[in-house]
CSV table of C-alpha atoms in Angstrom, one decimal:
chain,number,residue,atom,x,y,z
A,1,MET,CA,50.0,43.0,66.0
A,2,ALA,CA,53.1,43.6,63.8
A,3,HIS,CA,55.8,41.1,64.5
A,4,THR,CA,58.3,43.9,65.2
A,5,VAL,CA,56.0,44.9,68.1
A,6,GLN,CA,55.5,41.3,69.3
A,7,ASP,CA,59.3,40.8,69.3
A,8,LYS,CA,60.1,44.3,70.4
A,9,LYS,CA,62.1,43.4,73.5
A,10,LYS,CA,64.1,40.7,71.7
A,11,LEU,CA,64.9,43.0,68.7
A,12,GLN,CA,65.9,45.9,71.0
A,13,ALA,CA,68.2,43.6,72.9
A,14,ARG,CA,69.9,42.6,69.6
A,15,VAL,CA,70.2,46.3,68.6
A,16,ASN,CA,71.8,47.1,71.9
A,17,ARG,CA,74.3,44.3,71.6
A,18,ILE,CA,75.3,45.6,68.1
A,19,GLN,CA,75.7,49.1,69.5
A,20,GLY,CA,78.0,47.7,72.1
A,21,GLN,CA,80.1,45.9,69.4
A,22,LEU,CA,80.2,49.2,67.5
A,23,SER,CA,81.4,51.1,70.5
A,24,GLY,CA,84.1,48.4,71.0
A,25,LEU,CA,85.1,49.0,67.3
A,26,GLY,CA,85.2,52.7,67.9
A,27,LYS,CA,87.6,52.2,70.9
A,28,MET,CA,89.8,49.8,68.9
A,29,LEU,CA,90.2,52.5,66.2
A,30,GLU,CA,90.9,55.2,68.9
A,31,GLN,CA,93.5,53.0,70.6
A,32,GLU,CA,95.0,52.0,67.2
A,33,ALA,CA,94.5,48.3,67.7
A,34,ASP,CA,96.0,45.8,65.1
A,35,CYS,CA,94.1,45.9,61.9
A,36,ASP,CA,93.4,42.1,62.0
A,37,LEU,CA,91.5,42.6,65.3
A,38,ILE,CA,89.6,45.5,63.7
A,39,LEU,CA,88.7,43.3,60.7
A,40,GLN,CA,87.4,40.6,63.0
A,41,GLN,CA,85.3,43.1,65.0
A,42,ILE,CA,83.7,44.5,61.8
A,43,ALA,CA,83.0,40.9,60.7
A,44,ALA,CA,81.3,40.3,64.1
A,45,VAL,CA,79.1,43.4,63.7
A,46,ARG,CA,78.3,42.3,60.1
A,47,GLY,CA,77.3,38.8,61.4
A,48,ALA,CA,75.1,40.4,64.1
A,49,ILE,CA,73.3,42.6,61.6
A,50,ASN,CA,72.7,39.7,59.3
A,51,GLY,CA,71.3,37.8,62.3
A,52,LEU,CA,69.0,40.7,63.1
A,53,MET,CA,67.8,40.9,59.5
A,54,GLN,CA,67.1,37.2,59.4
A,55,VAL,CA,64.9,37.3,62.5
A,56,VAL,CA,62.9,40.3,61.2
A,57,ILE,CA,62.5,38.6,57.8
A,58,GLU,CA,61.3,35.4,59.3
A,59,GLY,CA,58.9,37.3,61.5
A,60,HIS,CA,57.6,39.2,58.5
A,61,LEU,CA,57.0,36.0,56.5
A,62,HIS,CA,55.3,34.2,59.4
A,63,VAL,CA,53.0,37.0,60.5
A,64,HIS,CA,52.2,38.7,57.2
A,65,LEU,CA,52.2,35.7,54.8
A,66,VAL,CA,51.6,32.5,56.7
A,67,HIS,CA,49.1,33.8,59.3
A,68,GLU,CA,47.5,36.4,57.1
A,69,SER,CA,44.1,35.1,55.8
A,70,ASP,CA,43.6,37.8,53.1
A,71,GLU,CA,45.3,37.0,49.8
A,72,ASP,CA,45.6,40.6,48.6
A,73,ARG,CA,47.3,41.6,51.8
A,74,ARG,CA,49.7,38.6,51.5
A,75,ALA,CA,50.6,39.8,48.0
A,76,SER,CA,51.4,43.4,49.0
A,77,GLU,CA,53.4,42.2,52.1
A,78,LEU,CA,55.4,39.9,49.8
A,79,GLU,CA,56.4,42.9,47.6
A,80,ILE,CA,57.8,44.6,50.7
A,81,MET,CA,59.8,41.5,51.5
A,82,LEU,CA,61.1,41.0,47.9
A,83,LYS,CA,62.7,44.5,47.9
A,84,VAL,CA,64.9,43.5,50.9
A,85,LEU,CA,65.6,40.0,49.7
A,86,LYS,CA,66.9,41.2,46.3
A,87,ALA,CA,69.6,43.1,48.1
A,88,TYR,CA,70.9,39.7,49.3
A,89,MET,CA,70.7,37.9,46.0
A,90,LYS,CA,73.0,40.0,43.9
B,1,MET,CA,101.9,53.0,59.9
B,2,ALA,CA,98.9,50.6,59.8
B,3,HIS,CA,96.1,51.7,57.4
B,4,THR,CA,93.5,51.8,60.2
B,5,VAL,CA,95.7,54.4,61.9
B,6,GLN,CA,96.3,56.3,58.6
B,7,ASP,CA,92.5,56.3,57.9
B,8,LYS,CA,91.5,56.7,61.6
B,9,LYS,CA,89.4,59.8,61.3
B,10,LYS,CA,87.6,58.5,58.1
B,11,LEU,CA,86.9,55.1,59.7
B,12,GLN,CA,85.7,56.7,63.0
B,13,ALA,CA,83.3,58.9,61.0
B,14,ARG,CA,81.8,55.8,59.3
B,15,VAL,CA,81.4,54.1,62.6
B,16,ASN,CA,79.7,57.2,64.1
B,17,ARG,CA,77.3,57.3,61.2
B,18,ILE,CA,76.4,53.6,61.6
B,19,GLN,CA,75.8,54.2,65.4
B,20,GLY,CA,73.5,57.0,64.4
B,21,GLN,CA,71.6,54.6,62.0
B,22,LEU,CA,71.4,52.0,64.8
B,23,SER,CA,70.0,54.6,67.3
B,24,GLY,CA,67.4,55.5,64.6
B,25,LEU,CA,66.5,51.8,64.4
B,26,GLY,CA,66.2,51.6,68.2
B,27,LYS,CA,63.8,54.5,68.1
B,28,MET,CA,61.8,52.9,65.3
B,29,LEU,CA,61.4,49.7,67.4
B,30,GLU,CA,60.5,51.8,70.5
B,31,GLN,CA,57.9,53.8,68.5
B,32,GLU,CA,56.5,50.6,66.9
B,33,ALA,CA,57.1,51.9,63.3
B,34,ASP,CA,55.9,49.9,60.3
B,35,CYS,CA,57.9,46.7,59.8
B,36,ASP,CA,58.8,47.7,56.2
B,37,LEU,CA,60.5,50.8,57.5
B,38,ILE,CA,62.3,48.8,60.0
B,39,LEU,CA,63.4,46.3,57.3
B,40,GLN,CA,64.7,49.2,55.2
B,41,GLN,CA,66.6,50.7,58.2
B,42,ILE,CA,68.3,47.3,58.9
B,43,ALA,CA,69.2,47.0,55.2
B,44,ALA,CA,70.8,50.5,55.4
B,45,VAL,CA,72.9,49.6,58.4
B,46,ARG,CA,74.0,46.4,56.6
B,47,GLY,CA,75.0,48.3,53.6
B,48,ALA,CA,77.0,50.8,55.8
B,49,ILE,CA,78.8,47.9,57.5
B,50,ASN,CA,79.6,46.3,54.2
B,51,GLY,CA,81.0,49.7,53.0
B,52,LEU,CA,83.1,50.0,56.2
B,53,MET,CA,84.5,46.4,55.7
B,54,GLN,CA,85.3,47.1,52.1
B,55,VAL,CA,87.3,50.3,52.9
B,56,VAL,CA,89.3,48.4,55.6
B,57,ILE,CA,89.9,45.4,53.3
B,58,GLU,CA,91.1,47.6,50.5
B,59,GLY,CA,93.4,49.5,52.9
B,60,HIS,CA,94.8,46.2,54.2
B,61,LEU,CA,95.5,44.9,50.8
B,62,HIS,CA,97.2,48.1,49.7
B,63,VAL,CA,99.3,48.7,52.7
B,64,HIS,CA,100.2,45.1,53.7
B,65,LEU,CA,100.4,43.5,50.3
B,66,VAL,CA,101.1,46.0,47.6
B,67,HIS,CA,103.4,48.4,49.6
B,68,GLU,CA,105.0,45.7,51.7
B,69,SER,CA,108.4,44.8,50.3
B,70,ASP,CA,109.0,41.7,52.5
B,71,GLU,CA,107.4,38.6,50.9
B,72,ASP,CA,107.1,36.6,54.1
B,73,ARG,CA,105.2,39.5,55.8
B,74,ARG,CA,103.0,39.7,52.7
B,75,ALA,CA,102.2,36.0,53.0
B,76,SER,CA,101.2,36.3,56.7
B,77,GLU,CA,99.1,39.4,56.1
B,78,LEU,CA,97.3,37.5,53.3
B,79,GLU,CA,96.3,34.7,55.7
B,80,ILE,CA,94.7,37.4,58.0
B,81,MET,CA,92.7,38.7,55.0
B,82,LEU,CA,91.6,35.3,53.7
B,83,LYS,CA,89.9,34.5,57.0
B,84,VAL,CA,87.6,37.6,56.6
B,85,LEU,CA,87.1,37.1,52.8
B,86,LYS,CA,85.9,33.5,53.3
B,87,ALA,CA,83.0,34.7,55.4
B,88,TYR,CA,81.8,36.6,52.3
B,89,MET,CA,82.2,33.8,49.9
B,90,LYS,CA,80.0,31.1,51.4
C,1,MET,CA,103.1,31.1,35.3
C,2,ALA,CA,99.6,32.3,36.0
C,3,HIS,CA,97.8,30.5,38.9
C,4,THR,CA,94.9,29.5,36.6
C,5,VAL,CA,97.5,27.7,34.5
C,6,GLN,CA,99.3,26.2,37.5
C,7,ASP,CA,95.9,25.0,38.9
C,8,LYS,CA,94.4,24.2,35.5
C,9,LYS,CA,93.5,20.5,36.1
C,10,LYS,CA,92.0,21.3,39.6
C,11,LEU,CA,89.9,24.2,38.3
C,12,GLN,CA,88.7,22.2,35.2
C,13,ALA,CA,87.6,19.4,37.6
C,14,ARG,CA,85.6,21.9,39.6
C,15,VAL,CA,84.0,23.3,36.4
C,16,ASN,CA,83.1,19.8,35.2
C,17,ARG,CA,81.5,19.0,38.6
C,18,ILE,CA,79.4,22.2,38.4
C,19,GLN,CA,78.3,21.3,34.8
C,20,GLY,CA,77.2,17.9,36.2
C,21,GLN,CA,75.2,19.6,38.9
C,22,LEU,CA,73.6,21.9,36.3
C,23,SER,CA,72.7,19.0,34.0
C,24,GLY,CA,71.1,17.4,37.1
C,25,LEU,CA,69.1,20.6,37.6
C,26,GLY,CA,68.0,20.6,34.0
C,27,LYS,CA,66.7,17.0,34.4
C,28,MET,CA,64.9,17.9,37.6
C,29,LEU,CA,63.1,20.8,35.8
C,30,GLU,CA,62.4,18.5,32.8
C,31,GLN,CA,61.0,15.7,35.1
C,32,GLU,CA,59.0,18.3,37.1
C,33,ALA,CA,60.7,17.5,40.5
C,34,ASP,CA,59.4,19.1,43.7
C,35,CYS,CA,60.4,22.7,43.9
C,36,ASP,CA,62.2,22.3,47.3
C,37,LEU,CA,64.5,19.7,45.6
C,38,ILE,CA,65.1,22.2,42.8
C,39,LEU,CA,65.8,25.0,45.3
C,40,GLN,CA,68.3,22.8,47.1
C,41,GLN,CA,70.0,21.9,43.8
C,42,ILE,CA,70.4,25.6,42.8
C,43,ALA,CA,71.8,26.3,46.3
C,44,ALA,CA,74.4,23.5,45.7
C,45,VAL,CA,75.4,24.9,42.4
C,46,ARG,CA,75.7,28.4,44.0
C,47,GLY,CA,77.9,27.0,46.7
C,48,ALA,CA,80.1,25.3,44.1
C,49,ILE,CA,80.5,28.5,42.1
C,50,ASN,CA,81.4,30.4,45.3
C,51,GLY,CA,84.0,27.7,46.1
C,52,LEU,CA,85.5,28.0,42.6
C,53,MET,CA,85.6,31.8,42.9
C,54,GLN,CA,87.3,31.5,46.3
C,55,VAL,CA,90.0,29.2,45.0
C,56,VAL,CA,90.8,31.5,42.0
C,57,ILE,CA,90.8,34.6,44.2
C,58,GLU,CA,93.2,32.9,46.7
C,59,GLY,CA,95.4,31.8,43.8
C,60,HIS,CA,95.4,35.3,42.4
C,61,LEU,CA,96.3,36.9,45.7
C,62,HIS,CA,99.1,34.4,46.4
C,63,VAL,CA,100.7,34.5,42.9
C,64,HIS,CA,100.2,38.1,41.9
C,65,LEU,CA,100.5,39.9,45.3
C,66,VAL,CA,102.5,37.8,47.7
C,67,HIS,CA,105.0,36.2,45.3
C,68,GLU,CA,105.2,39.2,42.9
C,69,SER,CA,108.4,41.2,43.7
C,70,ASP,CA,107.5,44.3,41.6
C,71,GLU,CA,105.3,46.8,43.6
C,72,ASP,CA,103.7,48.4,40.5
C,73,ARG,CA,102.6,45.0,39.2
C,74,ARG,CA,101.2,44.2,42.6
C,75,ALA,CA,99.2,47.4,42.5
C,76,SER,CA,97.7,46.7,39.1
C,77,GLU,CA,96.9,43.1,40.0
C,78,LEU,CA,95.1,44.4,43.1
C,79,GLU,CA,92.9,46.6,41.0
C,80,ILE,CA,91.7,43.5,39.0
C,81,MET,CA,91.0,41.7,42.3
C,82,LEU,CA,89.1,44.6,43.9
C,83,LYS,CA,86.6,44.7,41.0
C,84,VAL,CA,85.6,41.1,41.7
C,85,LEU,CA,85.6,41.5,45.5
C,86,LYS,CA,83.3,44.6,45.4
C,87,ALA,CA,80.6,42.4,43.8
C,88,TYR,CA,80.7,40.3,47.0
C,89,MET,CA,80.6,43.2,49.5
C,90,LYS,CA,77.4,45.0,48.5
D,1,MET,CA,50.6,23.4,39.5
D,2,ALA,CA,54.1,24.0,41.0
D,3,HIS,CA,55.7,27.2,39.9
D,4,THR,CA,58.8,25.4,38.6
D,5,VAL,CA,56.4,23.5,36.2
D,6,GLN,CA,54.5,26.7,35.3
D,7,ASP,CA,57.9,28.5,34.6
D,8,LYS,CA,59.6,25.4,33.2
D,9,LYS,CA,60.6,26.8,29.8
D,10,LYS,CA,61.8,30.1,31.3
D,11,LEU,CA,63.9,28.3,34.0
D,12,GLN,CA,65.3,25.8,31.5
D,13,ALA,CA,66.4,28.7,29.2
D,14,ARG,CA,68.3,30.2,32.2
D,15,VAL,CA,70.0,26.9,33.0
D,16,ASN,CA,71.0,26.5,29.4
D,17,ARG,CA,72.5,30.0,29.4
D,18,ILE,CA,74.5,29.2,32.5
D,19,GLN,CA,75.7,25.9,31.0
D,20,GLY,CA,76.9,28.0,28.0
D,21,GLN,CA,78.8,30.4,30.3
D,22,LEU,CA,80.4,27.4,32.1
D,23,SER,CA,81.5,25.9,28.8
D,24,GLY,CA,83.0,29.2,27.9
D,25,LEU,CA,84.8,29.2,31.3
D,26,GLY,CA,86.1,25.7,30.6
D,27,LYS,CA,87.5,26.8,27.2
D,28,MET,CA,89.2,29.9,28.9
D,29,LEU,CA,90.9,27.5,31.3
D,30,GLU,CA,91.9,25.1,28.5
D,31,GLN,CA,93.3,28.0,26.4
D,32,GLU,CA,95.0,29.5,29.5
D,33,ALA,CA,93.3,32.9,29.2
D,34,ASP,CA,94.3,35.8,31.5
D,35,CYS,CA,93.2,35.2,35.0
D,36,ASP,CA,91.3,38.5,35.2
D,37,LEU,CA,89.1,37.3,32.3
D,38,ILE,CA,88.6,34.0,34.1
D,39,LEU,CA,87.6,35.9,37.3
D,40,GLN,CA,85.1,38.0,35.4
D,41,GLN,CA,83.6,34.9,33.8
D,42,ILE,CA,83.2,33.2,37.2
D,43,ALA,CA,81.6,36.4,38.5
D,44,ALA,CA,79.1,36.3,35.5
D,45,VAL,CA,78.2,32.7,36.2
D,46,ARG,CA,77.7,33.5,39.9
D,47,GLY,CA,75.4,36.4,38.9
D,48,ALA,CA,73.4,34.2,36.7
D,49,ILE,CA,73.0,31.5,39.4
D,50,ASN,CA,71.8,34.2,41.8
D,51,GLY,CA,69.4,35.4,39.2
D,52,LEU,CA,68.0,31.9,38.8
D,53,MET,CA,67.7,31.4,42.5
D,54,GLN,CA,65.8,34.7,42.9
D,55,VAL,CA,63.3,33.8,40.2
D,56,VAL,CA,62.6,30.4,41.8
D,57,ILE,CA,62.4,31.9,45.3
D,58,GLU,CA,59.9,34.6,44.1
D,59,GLY,CA,57.9,31.9,42.3
D,60,HIS,CA,57.8,29.8,45.5
D,61,LEU,CA,56.7,32.7,47.7
D,62,HIS,CA,54.0,33.7,45.2
D,63,VAL,CA,52.5,30.3,44.5
D,64,HIS,CA,53.0,28.5,47.9
D,65,LEU,CA,52.5,31.5,50.3
D,66,VAL,CA,50.5,34.2,48.6
D,67,HIS,CA,48.1,32.1,46.5
D,68,GLU,CA,47.9,29.1,48.9
D,69,SER,CA,44.6,29.3,50.9
D,70,ASP,CA,45.5,26.7,53.5
D,71,GLU,CA,47.5,28.2,56.4
D,72,ASP,CA,49.2,24.9,57.5
D,73,ARG,CA,50.4,24.4,53.9
D,74,ARG,CA,51.7,28.0,53.9
D,75,ALA,CA,53.6,27.2,57.1
D,76,SER,CA,55.3,24.1,55.8
D,77,GLU,CA,56.2,25.8,52.5
D,78,LEU,CA,57.8,28.7,54.5
D,79,GLU,CA,60.1,26.2,56.3
D,80,ILE,CA,61.4,25.0,53.0
D,81,MET,CA,62.1,28.5,51.9
D,82,LEU,CA,63.8,29.6,55.1
D,83,LYS,CA,66.4,26.8,54.7
D,84,VAL,CA,67.5,28.3,51.4
D,85,LEU,CA,67.3,32.0,52.6
D,86,LYS,CA,69.5,31.3,55.6
D,87,ALA,CA,72.3,30.3,53.3
D,88,TYR,CA,72.1,33.9,52.0
D,89,MET,CA,72.0,35.6,55.3
D,90,LYS,CA,75.2,34.5,57.0
């Protein structure tokens, strides 16, 4: 079973929280809040997205590389992962 | 006028697009899509949040540092900015 | 006086420390140290480079934006800064 | 054979190049070059370190996770990797 199915509830809860933070950001823009509060809210959303990505990457590495017995499948799953990791390493 | 008020419509449009991407991510989790598609969707949301942050930081630096004639106000606005920038530079 | 001249000794000391860390990394590779130690050493060098960049960016923003009385010069100095910041915000 | 031994020459060449860039940075500071040139040089060193880290992480994932037949060893090697990756995902 794919890790994103195994962890479905946990991941959906994270996505819902981020949506709540984004709605809060939308309200702050609508109510013309101070820009430093807006900056902090964007930084909080960014942190939450990074947290979500980290959980999914860890799950992917555990399920598709550590617990996968077939070496060829491990190799193809790693290629998927490297595409995402490269975006972080520029 | 604060830059986040000047650019209100533009920023709200960005936030709405990110909310749409997040809803898409929520559906992908619900429909148990392949984890590589989920990884790509999270990376897209992360890119959009970084783009939003960059626009707000640029606006802040232009309005509160370049076009601000009072040196003391420029100094206090820079302190606000540095708190956010440090999160990027770890 | 440019901030990189004002802070010359401090910045050179940081560069020297990073060169020391890199020489250490070179020795680890030569002596075929465990790859996790090598990974940690590279992460330490990366952290030091980020620290150096942060100090120079802060100096640039203080000297060329906060303490610069001419608005046009502030605008051109900001363009220099934004090129570097964008590399961080992808 | 550890990947950092397999790729020893290639990795040492990268480290030497970075040391050259750092010496160049040291000279720029000594000769009081323009701060935008200094910023660009630091950004170049940072890019080179990120490139080095990416090569070592990829090597680690290939050798110790894809081509490692023992699941327990794959699990412990992943823990080593996650410590480094988390620094990127804040």
